[in-house]
PDB file of C-alpha atoms in Angstrom:
ATOM      1  CA  MET A 142       0.000   0.000   0.000  1.00 35.00           C
ATOM      2  CA  ARG A 143       1.348   3.401  -0.914  1.00 36.00           C
ATOM      3  CA  ARG A 144       1.622   6.146   1.701  1.00 37.00           C
ATOM      4  CA  ARG A 145      -1.357   7.966   0.241  1.00 33.00           C
ATOM      5  CA  THR A 146      -3.456   4.798   0.326  1.00 37.00           C
ATOM      6  CA  VAL A 147      -2.504   4.114   3.935  1.00 39.00           C
ATOM      7  CA  LEU A 148      -3.460   7.606   5.024  1.00 36.00           C
ATOM      8  CA  GLN A 149      -6.794   7.433   3.211  1.00 37.00           C
ATOM      9  CA  ALA A 150      -7.537   4.070   4.779  1.00 40.00           C
ATOM     10  CA  MET A 151      -6.623   5.368   8.217  1.00 37.00           C
ATOM     11  CA  GLY A 152      -9.119   8.152   7.775  1.00 37.00           C
ATOM     12  CA  THR A 153     -11.838   5.739   6.721  1.00 34.00           C
ATOM     13  CA  LEU A 154     -11.215   2.763   8.999  1.00 38.00           C
ATOM     14  CA  GLY A 155      -9.297   4.222  11.891  1.00 37.00           C
ATOM     15  CA  VAL A 156      -6.048   2.687  13.066  1.00 33.00           C
ATOM     16  CA  ALA A 157      -7.638  -0.428  14.577  1.00 37.00           C
ATOM     17  CA  GLY A 158      -9.660  -1.251  11.494  1.00 39.00           C
ATOM     18  CA  LEU A 159      -6.736  -0.787   9.162  1.00 37.00           C
ATOM     19  CA  SER A 160      -4.492  -2.828  11.444  1.00 39.00           C
ATOM     20  CA  ALA A 161      -6.815  -5.790  11.107  1.00 38.00           C
ATOM     21  CA  ALA A 162      -6.710  -5.455   7.330  1.00 37.00           C
ATOM     22  CA  MET A 163      -2.937  -5.163   7.364  1.00 40.00           C
ATOM     23  CA  ARG A 164      -2.604  -8.609   8.922  1.00 37.00           C
ATOM     24  CA  THR A 165      -3.202  -9.941   5.421  1.00 34.00           C
ATOM     25  CA  THR A 166      -1.712  -7.051   3.422  1.00 35.00           C
ATOM     26  CA  PRO A 167       1.891  -6.044   4.219  1.00 38.00           C
ATOM     27  CA  LEU A 168       2.361  -2.286   4.530  1.00 48.00           C
ATOM     28  CA  PHE A 169       5.219  -2.271   2.037  1.00 53.00           C
ATOM     29  CA  ALA A 170       3.694  -4.873  -0.294  1.00 44.00           C
ATOM     30  CA  GLU A 171       3.976  -2.890  -3.492  1.00 47.00           C
ATOM     31  CA  SER A 172       7.416  -1.454  -2.790  1.00 47.00           C
ATOM     32  CA  GLY A 173       8.721  -4.261  -4.986  1.00 45.00           C
ATOM     33  CA  ASP A 174       6.288  -3.699  -7.874  1.00 61.00           C
ATOM     34  CA  GLY A 175       8.216  -2.778 -10.990  1.00 74.00           C
ATOM     35  CA  HIS A 176      11.456  -3.516  -9.146  1.00 86.00           C
ATOM     36  CA  ASP A 177      13.391  -6.542  -7.972  1.00 94.00           C
ATOM     37  CA  TRP A 178      11.313  -8.529  -5.478  1.00 97.00           C
ATOM     38  CA  LEU A 179      13.953  -7.655  -2.883  1.00 98.00           C
ATOM     39  CA  ARG A 180      15.321  -4.129  -3.165  1.00 98.00           C
ATOM     40  CA  LYS A 181      18.883  -3.939  -1.860  1.00 98.00           C
ATOM     41  CA  THR A 182      19.660  -1.295   0.734  1.00 98.00           C
ATOM     42  CA  LEU A 183      22.401  -0.956   3.350  1.00 98.00           C
ATOM     43  CA  LYS A 184      23.297   0.844   6.546  1.00 98.00           C
ATOM     44  CA  ILE A 185      25.046   4.148   5.887  1.00 98.00           C
ATOM     45  CA  GLY A 186      27.907   3.211   8.234  1.00 98.00           C
ATOM     46  CA  MET A 187      28.894   0.410   5.869  1.00 98.00           C
ATOM     47  CA  ILE A 188      29.958   2.866   3.163  1.00 98.00           C
ATOM     48  CA  GLY A 189      33.686   3.205   3.779  1.00 98.00           C
ATOM     49  CA  VAL A 190      34.399   5.154   0.604  1.00 97.00           C
ATOM     50  CA  LYS A 191      36.183   8.435   1.264  1.00 96.00           C
ATOM     51  CA  GLY A 192      34.722  11.711   0.102  1.00 97.00           C
ATOM     52  CA  SER A 193      31.510  13.676   0.368  1.00 98.00           C
ATOM     53  CA  LEU A 194      28.139  12.165   1.199  1.00 98.00           C
ATOM     54  CA  GLU A 195      27.236  12.385  -2.479  1.00 98.00           C
ATOM     55  CA  GLU A 196      30.374  10.429  -3.381  1.00 98.00           C
ATOM     56  CA  LYS A 197      29.522   7.808  -0.775  1.00 98.00           C
ATOM     57  CA  PHE A 198      25.977   7.496  -2.105  1.00 98.00           C
ATOM     58  CA  ARG A 199      27.246   7.182  -5.682  1.00 98.00           C
ATOM     59  CA  ALA A 200      29.602   4.395  -4.645  1.00 98.00           C
ATOM     60  CA  ALA A 201      26.774   2.452  -3.005  1.00 98.00           C
ATOM     61  CA  LYS A 202      24.579   2.943  -6.057  1.00 98.00           C
ATOM     62  CA  GLU A 203      27.316   1.778  -8.416  1.00 98.00           C
ATOM     63  CA  ALA A 204      27.937  -1.271  -6.201  1.00 98.00           C
ATOM     64  CA  GLY A 205      24.385  -2.461  -6.778  1.00 98.00           C
ATOM     65  CA  PHE A 206      22.336  -0.905  -3.992  1.00 98.00           C
ATOM     66  CA  GLU A 207      19.094   0.938  -4.609  1.00 98.00           C
ATOM     67  CA  GLY A 208      18.713   2.428  -1.145  1.00 98.00           C
ATOM     68  CA  VAL A 209      20.435   3.432   2.067  1.00 98.00           C
ATOM     69  CA  GLU A 210      19.376   3.750   5.709  1.00 98.00           C
ATOM     70  CA  VAL A 211      20.608   6.804   7.603  1.00 98.00           C
ATOM     71  CA  ASN A 212      21.169   7.116  11.364  1.00 98.00           C
ATOM     72  CA  VAL A 213      18.749   9.401  13.202  1.00 98.00           C
ATOM     73  CA  PRO A 214      18.353  11.779  14.898  1.00 98.00           C
ATOM     74  CA  GLY A 215      21.010  14.302  13.969  1.00 98.00           C
ATOM     75  CA  ILE A 216      21.301  14.124  10.194  1.00 98.00           C
ATOM     76  CA  ASN A 217      21.788  17.108   7.930  1.00 98.00           C
ATOM     77  CA  VAL A 218      18.514  16.881   6.028  1.00 98.00           C
ATOM     78  CA  ASP A 219      19.553  19.198   3.198  1.00 98.00           C
ATOM     79  CA  GLU A 220      22.847  17.376   2.666  1.00 98.00           C
ATOM     80  CA  VAL A 221      21.146  13.966   2.614  1.00 98.00           C
ATOM     81  CA  ASN A 222      18.470  15.125   0.183  1.00 98.00           C
ATOM     82  CA  LYS A 223      21.045  16.691  -2.106  1.00 98.00           C
ATOM     83  CA  ALA A 224      23.209  13.555  -2.106  1.00 98.00           C
ATOM     84  CA  SER A 225      20.222  11.318  -2.721  1.00 98.00           C
ATOM     85  CA  LYS A 226      18.951  13.382  -5.634  1.00 98.00           C
ATOM     86  CA  ALA A 227      22.385  13.668  -7.244  1.00 98.00           C
ATOM     87  CA  SER A 228      23.269   9.993  -6.877  1.00 98.00           C
ATOM     88  CA  GLY A 229      19.884   8.388  -7.416  1.00 98.00           C
ATOM     89  CA  LEU A 230      20.291   6.417  -4.180  1.00 98.00           C
ATOM     90  CA  ILE A 231      16.982   6.299  -2.288  1.00 98.00           C
ATOM     91  CA  VAL A 232      16.861   6.921   1.439  1.00 98.00           C
ATOM     92  CA  ASP A 233      14.331   4.197   2.157  1.00 98.00           C
ATOM     93  CA  GLY A 234      14.450   4.478   5.918  1.00 98.00           C
ATOM     94  CA  SER A 235      16.503   5.082   9.021  1.00 98.00           C
ATOM     95  CA  VAL A 236      18.004   3.429  12.076  1.00 98.00           C
ATOM     96  CA  GLY A 237      17.826   4.858  15.567  1.00 97.00           C
ATOM     97  CA  GLY A 238      21.299   5.997  16.454  1.00 96.00           C
ATOM     98  CA  THR A 239      20.841   6.186  20.238  1.00 97.00           C
ATOM     99  CA  HIS A 240      18.415   3.385  21.129  1.00 97.00           C
ATOM    100  CA  TRP A 241      21.087   1.051  22.548  1.00 97.00           C
ATOM    101  CA  ASN A 242      22.475   3.598  25.018  1.00 98.00           C
ATOM    102  CA  ILE A 243      19.391   5.738  25.642  1.00 98.00           C
ATOM    103  CA  ARG A 244      16.865   2.955  25.993  1.00 98.00           C
ATOM    104  CA  HIS A 245      13.080   2.933  25.957  1.00 98.00           C
ATOM    105  CA  SER A 246      13.189   0.320  28.729  1.00 98.00           C
ATOM    106  CA  ASP A 247      15.550   2.176  31.057  1.00 98.00           C
ATOM    107  CA  PRO A 248      14.396   2.230  34.710  1.00 98.00           C
ATOM    108  CA  ASP A 249      14.973   6.000  34.823  1.00 98.00           C
ATOM    109  CA  PRO A 250      11.924   7.881  33.485  1.00 98.00           C
ATOM    110  CA  GLU A 251      14.145  10.776  32.410  1.00 98.00           C
ATOM    111  CA  VAL A 252      16.180   8.448  30.206  1.00 98.00           C
ATOM    112  CA  ARG A 253      12.988   7.010  28.719  1.00 98.00           C
ATOM    113  CA  ALA A 254      11.745  10.526  28.027  1.00 98.00           C
ATOM    114  CA  LYS A 255      14.979  11.275  26.167  1.00 98.00           C
ATOM    115  CA  ALA A 256      14.630   8.031  24.214  1.00 98.00           C
ATOM    116  CA  LEU A 257      11.104   9.020  23.228  1.00 98.00           C
ATOM    117  CA  ASP A 258      12.233  12.480  22.138  1.00 98.00           C
ATOM    118  CA  ASN A 259      15.000  10.928  20.019  1.00 98.00           C
ATOM    119  CA  LEU A 260      12.504   8.562  18.397  1.00 98.00           C
ATOM    120  CA  LYS A 261      10.105  11.389  17.552  1.00 98.00           C
ATOM    121  CA  ARG A 262      12.900  13.518  16.105  1.00 98.00           C
ATOM    122  CA  GLY A 263      14.168  10.511  14.188  1.00 98.00           C
ATOM    123  CA  ILE A 264      10.728   9.967  12.684  1.00 98.00           C
ATOM    124  CA  GLU A 265      10.536  13.609  11.625  1.00 98.00           C
ATOM    125  CA  GLU A 266      13.998  13.508  10.042  1.00 98.00           C
ATOM    126  CA  THR A 267      13.195  10.257   8.259  1.00 98.00           C
ATOM    127  CA  ALA A 268      10.132  11.844   6.695  1.00 98.00           C
ATOM    128  CA  ALA A 269      12.161  14.893   5.696  1.00 98.00           C
ATOM    129  CA  VAL A 270      14.545  12.759   3.611  1.00 98.00           C
ATOM    130  CA  GLY A 271      11.826  10.662   1.994  1.00 98.00           C
ATOM    131  CA  GLY A 272      12.105   7.478   4.046  1.00 98.00           C
ATOM    132  CA  ASP A 273       9.137   5.458   5.187  1.00 98.00           C
ATOM    133  CA  SER A 274      10.431   3.588   8.246  1.00 98.00           C
ATOM    134  CA  CYS A 275      12.515   3.976  11.368  1.00 98.00           C
ATOM    135  CA  LEU A 276      14.198   0.847  12.751  1.00 98.00           C
ATOM    136  CA  LEU A 277      13.931   0.547  16.530  1.00 98.00           C
ATOM    137  CA  VAL A 278      15.607  -1.544  19.205  1.00 98.00           C
ATOM    138  CA  VAL A 279      12.906  -1.388  21.863  1.00 98.00           C
ATOM    139  CA  GLY A 280      15.081  -1.917  24.929  1.00 98.00           C
ATOM    140  CA  HIS A 281      17.147  -4.474  26.823  1.00 98.00           C
ATOM    141  CA  GLY A 282      16.250  -7.266  29.191  1.00 97.00           C
ATOM    142  CA  LYS A 283      18.851  -6.095  31.690  1.00 97.00           C
ATOM    143  CA  ASP A 284      16.696  -3.059  32.498  1.00 98.00           C
ATOM    144  CA  GLY A 285      14.221  -5.000  34.633  1.00 98.00           C
ATOM    145  CA  THR A 286      11.789  -7.869  34.628  1.00 98.00           C
ATOM    146  CA  HIS A 287      10.210  -8.993  31.379  1.00 97.00           C
ATOM    147  CA  GLU A 288       7.005  -7.217  32.377  1.00 98.00           C
ATOM    148  CA  GLU A 289       8.827  -3.971  33.182  1.00 98.00           C
ATOM    149  CA  VAL A 290      10.787  -3.927  29.915  1.00 98.00           C
ATOM    150  CA  TYR A 291       7.628  -4.814  28.002  1.00 98.00           C
ATOM    151  CA  GLN A 292       5.538  -2.060  29.587  1.00 98.00           C
ATOM    152  CA  ARG A 293       8.148   0.713  29.478  1.00 98.00           C
ATOM    153  CA  SER A 294       9.074   0.120  25.848  1.00 98.00           C
ATOM    154  CA  SER A 295       5.436  -0.290  24.791  1.00 98.00           C
ATOM    155  CA  ASP A 296       4.468   2.964  26.491  1.00 98.00           C
ATOM    156  CA  ASN A 297       7.160   4.859  24.570  1.00 98.00           C
ATOM    157  CA  ILE A 298       6.143   3.374  21.226  1.00 98.00           C
ATOM    158  CA  ARG A 299       2.526   4.303  21.873  1.00 98.00           C
ATOM    159  CA  ALA A 300       3.607   7.820  22.791  1.00 98.00           C
ATOM    160  CA  ALA A 301       5.525   8.072  19.493  1.00 98.00           C
ATOM    161  CA  LEU A 302       2.660   6.795  17.335  1.00 98.00           C
ATOM    162  CA  PRO A 303       0.947  10.184  16.849  1.00 98.00           C
ATOM    163  CA  THR A 304       4.207  11.500  15.367  1.00 98.00           C
ATOM    164  CA  ALA A 305       4.534   8.383  13.206  1.00 98.00           C
ATOM    165  CA  GLU A 306       0.946   8.782  12.008  1.00 98.00           C
ATOM    166  CA  LYS A 307       1.429  12.480  11.264  1.00 98.00           C
ATOM    167  CA  HIS A 308       4.392  11.716   8.993  1.00 98.00           C
ATOM    168  CA  ASN A 309       3.284   8.223   7.913  1.00 98.00           C
ATOM    169  CA  ILE A 310       6.528   6.639   9.076  1.00 98.00           C
ATOM    170  CA  ALA A 311       6.489   3.035  10.234  1.00 98.00           C
ATOM    171  CA  ILE A 312       8.220   2.125  13.495  1.00 98.00           C
ATOM    172  CA  LEU A 313       9.901  -1.186  12.718  1.00 98.00           C
ATOM    173  CA  VAL A 314      11.128  -3.296  15.626  1.00 98.00           C
ATOM    174  CA  GLU A 315      14.284  -5.281  14.949  1.00 98.00           C
ATOM    175  CA  ASN A 316      14.848  -8.709  16.491  1.00 96.00           C
ATOM    176  CA  VAL A 317      18.235  -8.233  18.107  1.00 96.00           C
ATOM    177  CA  TRP A 318      20.292  -9.879  20.814  1.00 95.00           C
ATOM    178  CA  ASN A 319      18.778  -7.703  23.547  1.00 97.00           C
ATOM    179  CA  HIS A 320      17.647 -10.481  25.934  1.00 97.00           C
ATOM    180  CA  PHE A 321      13.985  -9.640  25.397  1.00 97.00           C
ATOM    181  CA  LEU A 322      11.179 -11.655  23.755  1.00 97.00           C
ATOM    182  CA  TYR A 323      13.465 -14.690  23.383  1.00 95.00           C
ATOM    183  CA  ASP A 324      15.927 -16.464  25.662  1.00 94.00           C
ATOM    184  CA  HIS A 325      19.414 -15.434  24.596  1.00 93.00           C
ATOM    185  CA  GLU A 326      20.921 -18.458  26.300  1.00 91.00           C
ATOM    186  CA  GLY A 327      18.166 -20.766  25.111  1.00 92.00           C
ATOM    187  CA  GLY A 328      18.045 -23.181  22.224  1.00 91.00           C
ATOM    188  CA  SER A 329      17.481 -22.758  18.519  1.00 90.00           C
ATOM    189  CA  ASP A 330      13.863 -23.915  18.642  1.00 93.00           C
ATOM    190  CA  GLN A 331      12.223 -20.965  20.387  1.00 95.00           C
ATOM    191  CA  SER A 332       8.655 -19.775  19.835  1.00 95.00           C
ATOM    192  CA  VAL A 333       7.682 -16.876  17.617  1.00 95.00           C
ATOM    193  CA  GLU A 334       4.733 -15.993  19.843  1.00 97.00           C
ATOM    194  CA  PRO A 335       6.306 -13.456  22.262  1.00 97.00           C
ATOM    195  CA  LEU A 336       7.630 -11.308  19.398  1.00 97.00           C
ATOM    196  CA  ALA A 337       4.414 -11.614  17.391  1.00 98.00           C
ATOM    197  CA  GLU A 338       2.278 -10.691  20.387  1.00 98.00           C
ATOM    198  CA  TYR A 339       4.491  -7.688  21.161  1.00 98.00           C
ATOM    199  CA  ILE A 340       3.847  -6.294  17.674  1.00 98.00           C
ATOM    200  CA  ASP A 341       0.142  -7.181  17.682  1.00 98.00           C
ATOM    201  CA  GLN A 342      -0.568  -5.321  20.924  1.00 98.00           C
ATOM    202  CA  PHE A 343      -0.229  -1.975  19.137  1.00 98.00           C
ATOM    203  CA  ASP A 344      -2.925  -2.845  16.589  1.00 97.00           C
ATOM    204  CA  SER A 345      -1.370  -0.338  14.196  1.00 98.00           C
ATOM    205  CA  PRO A 346      -0.234  -0.590  10.574  1.00 97.00           C
ATOM    206  CA  LEU A 347       2.662   1.664  11.530  1.00 98.00           C
ATOM    207  CA  VAL A 348       4.235  -0.781  13.982  1.00 98.00           C
ATOM    208  CA  GLY A 349       5.856  -3.826  12.426  1.00 98.00           C
ATOM    209  CA  LEU A 350       9.115  -5.700  12.111  1.00 98.00           C
ATOM    210  CA  GLN A 351      12.366  -5.136  10.314  1.00 98.00           C
ATOM    211  CA  PHE A 352      13.154  -8.821  10.605  1.00 98.00           C
ATOM    212  CA  ASP A 353      16.864  -9.602  10.814  1.00 98.00           C
ATOM    213  CA  LEU A 354      17.346 -12.991   9.176  1.00 97.00           C
ATOM    214  CA  GLY A 355      20.878 -13.560  10.461  1.00 96.00           C
ATOM    215  CA  ASN A 356      20.177 -12.414  14.019  1.00 94.00           C
ATOM    216  CA  HIS A 357      17.398 -14.926  14.353  1.00 92.00           C
ATOM    217  CA  TRP A 358      19.350 -18.031  13.337  1.00 92.00           C
ATOM    218  CA  LYS A 359      20.639 -18.222  16.917  1.00 92.00           C
ATOM    219  CA  TYR A 360      17.114 -18.587  18.285  1.00 93.00           C
ATOM    220  CA  GLY A 361      15.146 -20.647  15.810  1.00 92.00           C
ATOM    221  CA  ASP A 362      14.166 -21.744  12.328  1.00 95.00           C
ATOM    222  CA  VAL A 363      14.302 -18.520  10.311  1.00 96.00           C
ATOM    223  CA  ALA A 364      12.050 -19.803   7.539  1.00 97.00           C
ATOM    224  CA  GLN A 365       9.397 -20.950  10.005  1.00 97.00           C
ATOM    225  CA  TRP A 366       9.455 -17.635  11.861  1.00 96.00           C
ATOM    226  CA  VAL A 367       9.062 -15.802   8.536  1.00 98.00           C
ATOM    227  CA  ARG A 368       5.966 -17.896   7.772  1.00 98.00           C
ATOM    228  CA  GLU A 369       4.460 -17.351  11.216  1.00 97.00           C
ATOM    229  CA  LEU A 370       5.234 -13.623  11.376  1.00 98.00           C
ATOM    230  CA  GLY A 371       3.893 -13.085   7.863  1.00 98.00           C
ATOM    231  CA  PRO A 372       2.716  -9.514   7.164  1.00 98.00           C
ATOM    232  CA  ARG A 373       4.144  -8.229  10.425  1.00 98.00           C
ATOM    233  CA  ILE A 374       7.445  -8.226   8.501  1.00 98.00           C
ATOM    234  CA  LYS A 375       7.699  -4.916   6.640  1.00 98.00           C
ATOM    235  CA  LYS A 376      11.429  -4.885   5.855  1.00 98.00           C
ATOM    236  CA  LEU A 377      14.407  -7.206   6.249  1.00 98.00           C
ATOM    237  CA  ASP A 378      17.966  -7.072   7.531  1.00 98.00           C
ATOM    238  CA  ILE A 379      20.445  -9.639   6.293  1.00 98.00           C
ATOM    239  CA  LYS A 380      23.744 -10.969   7.601  1.00 98.00           C
ATOM    240  CA  GLY A 381      25.366 -14.374   7.879  1.00 97.00           C
ATOM    241  CA  PHE A 382      25.606 -16.407  11.063  1.00 96.00           C
ATOM    242  CA  SER A 383      27.253 -19.688  11.997  1.00 95.00           C
ATOM    243  CA  ARG A 384      25.564 -21.740  14.680  1.00 93.00           C
ATOM    244  CA  ALA A 385      28.522 -24.108  14.632  1.00 92.00           C
ATOM    245  CA  GLU A 386      30.928 -21.298  15.533  1.00 94.00           C
ATOM    246  CA  ASN A 387      28.367 -19.023  17.267  1.00 91.00           C
ATOM    247  CA  LYS A 388      29.449 -15.954  15.322  1.00 95.00           C
ATOM    248  CA  PHE A 389      28.311 -13.615  12.577  1.00 96.00           C
ATOM    249  CA  THR A 390      29.721 -14.157   9.106  1.00 96.00           C
ATOM    250  CA  LYS A 391      29.594 -12.815   5.596  1.00 97.00           C
ATOM    251  CA  ILE A 392      26.163 -13.392   4.098  1.00 97.00           C
ATOM    252  CA  THR A 393      27.211 -16.381   1.987  1.00 96.00           C
ATOM    253  CA  GLU A 394      29.194 -17.998   4.803  1.00 96.00           C
ATOM    254  CA  GLY A 395      27.947 -19.632   7.996  1.00 95.00           C
ATOM    255  CA  ASP A 396      25.065 -22.092   8.025  1.00 95.00           C
ATOM    256  CA  VAL A 397      21.846 -20.117   7.505  1.00 96.00           C
ATOM    257  CA  ASP A 398      19.563 -22.119   5.193  1.00 97.00           C
ATOM    258  CA  TRP A 399      19.090 -19.410   2.572  1.00 98.00           C
ATOM    259  CA  PRO A 400      17.058 -21.520   0.094  1.00 98.00           C
ATOM    260  CA  ALA A 401      14.527 -22.245   2.849  1.00 98.00           C
ATOM    261  CA  VAL A 402      14.437 -18.569   3.862  1.00 98.00           C
ATOM    262  CA  GLU A 403      13.886 -17.445   0.278  1.00 98.00           C
ATOM    263  CA  ALA A 404      11.103 -19.981  -0.157  1.00 98.00           C
ATOM    264  CA  ALA A 405       9.387 -18.755   3.015  1.00 98.00           C
ATOM    265  CA  LEU A 406       9.623 -15.095   2.014  1.00 98.00           C
ATOM    266  CA  ARG A 407       8.145 -15.840  -1.390  1.00 98.00           C
ATOM    267  CA  GLU A 408       5.441 -17.969   0.233  1.00 98.00           C
ATOM    268  CA  ILE A 409       4.214 -15.059   2.384  1.00 98.00           C
ATOM    269  CA  GLY A 410       4.358 -12.740  -0.618  1.00 98.00           C
ATOM    270  CA  PHE A 411       7.045 -10.482   0.775  1.00 98.00           C
ATOM    271  CA  LYS A 412       8.296  -7.750  -1.562  1.00 98.00           C
ATOM    272  CA  GLY A 413      10.375  -4.810  -0.504  1.00 98.00           C
ATOM    273  CA  TRP A 414      13.556  -3.597   1.106  1.00 98.00           C
ATOM    274  CA  CYS A 415      16.302  -5.885   2.377  1.00 98.00           C
ATOM    275  CA  ALA A 416      19.130  -4.126   4.223  1.00 98.00           C
ATOM    276  CA  ALA A 417      22.662  -5.463   4.450  1.00 98.00           C
ATOM    277  CA  GLU A 418      24.057  -5.205   7.965  1.00 98.00           C
ATOM    278  CA  VAL A 419      27.566  -6.594   7.722  1.00 97.00           C
ATOM    279  CA  GLY A 420      31.083  -5.223   7.649  1.00 97.00           C
ATOM    280  CA  GLY A 421      31.350  -2.627   4.916  1.00 98.00           C
ATOM    281  CA  GLY A 422      34.286  -0.982   3.250  1.00 98.00           C
ATOM    282  CA  ASP A 423      35.419   0.369  -0.096  1.00 98.00           C
ATOM    283  CA  ALA A 424      33.636   0.107  -3.433  1.00 98.00           C
ATOM    284  CA  ALA A 425      34.876  -3.429  -4.049  1.00 98.00           C
ATOM    285  CA  ARG A 426      33.618  -4.610  -0.658  1.00 98.00           C
ATOM    286  CA  LEU A 427      30.221  -2.989  -1.218  1.00 98.00           C
ATOM    287  CA  LYS A 428      29.887  -4.801  -4.524  1.00 98.00           C
ATOM    288  CA  GLU A 429      30.815  -8.043  -2.790  1.00 98.00           C
ATOM    289  CA  VAL A 430      28.032  -7.482  -0.258  1.00 98.00           C
ATOM    290  CA  ALA A 431      25.476  -6.747  -2.970  1.00 98.00           C
ATOM    291  CA  ASP A 432      26.585  -9.852  -4.870  1.00 98.00           C
ATOM    292  CA  ASN A 433      26.362 -11.942  -1.698  1.00 98.00           C
ATOM    293  CA  MET A 434      22.786 -10.752  -1.151  1.00 98.00           C
ATOM    294  CA  GLU A 435      21.976 -11.841  -4.686  1.00 98.00           C
ATOM    295  CA  ALA A 436      23.593 -15.245  -4.150  1.00 98.00           C
ATOM    296  CA  ALA A 437      21.711 -15.830  -0.890  1.00 98.00           C
ATOM    297  CA  LEU A 438      18.200 -14.687  -1.847  1.00 98.00           C
ATOM    298  CA  HIS A 439      18.200 -14.072  -5.628  1.00 98.00           C
ATOM    299  CA  CYS A 440      16.960 -10.542  -5.031  1.00 98.00           C
ATOM    300  CA  SER A 441      16.513  -9.691  -8.730  1.00 96.00           C
ATOM    301  CA  VAL A 442      14.844 -12.980  -9.747  1.00 93.00           C
ATOM    302  CA  ASN A 443      11.155 -12.130  -9.831  1.00 93.00           C
ATOM    303  CA  LYS A 444       8.884 -15.137 -10.052  1.00 80.00           C
TER     304      LYS A 444
END
């Protein structure tokens, strides 16, 4: 659904009504129409090319990426827009730059207030550079009991939703190693339900998942989680991981079952942005990453 369509539907159905509809229609479903089924993007910090922001964007574009995710808040909006226009590299979304250290689950209400302010400003900046999503790490299990982390982080997301709705920016929760919603020391057969229920509680089309395929391999069957999460997944992150060595790897290394993951994504009808989140570098390294994404998930093979 395009931004305009989402806004019109929100006006007609209200957030709750649209959220129910979105359980069968992914928010970013048509972002792949007329494009590769997976549109390659990357984190801005991966671009190790020297030079201006425009030169960095051009290098990423030439390496095979269609988009980039910027870190918010604190970007120079004019500079980003100028570089994007000149290079043709789309700013498809953003990543919260402070959510690990200034956490939405922090026991200190003043810290949580700062986290909320950063999220709101990040949403506004994302809209100003043409993005449609802001990736969020919701908190950390070390900040309290499961119930405390759940409630504190949920309260902040709800408080940010009016800003997200005003600018039509999706808040996309990433599944990370933050000791919350899955047992970090547990096995590789964990349930999808806690994460799914966390997203569902908001009953909003503007709260979903930026599902990190590599992060999840530690906790469970990635393909099965993709099937069960379905339209909650709005965007993807990709990296390699080796269960055998318990470490992250290049995308084509490690032991993630990429054919099964691709099959699951196609089965749920996913189309849209897939962001590399691996070690970056110069132009040659960026091309290697883009090529590895293609090898793993056949991003440009529409079928």
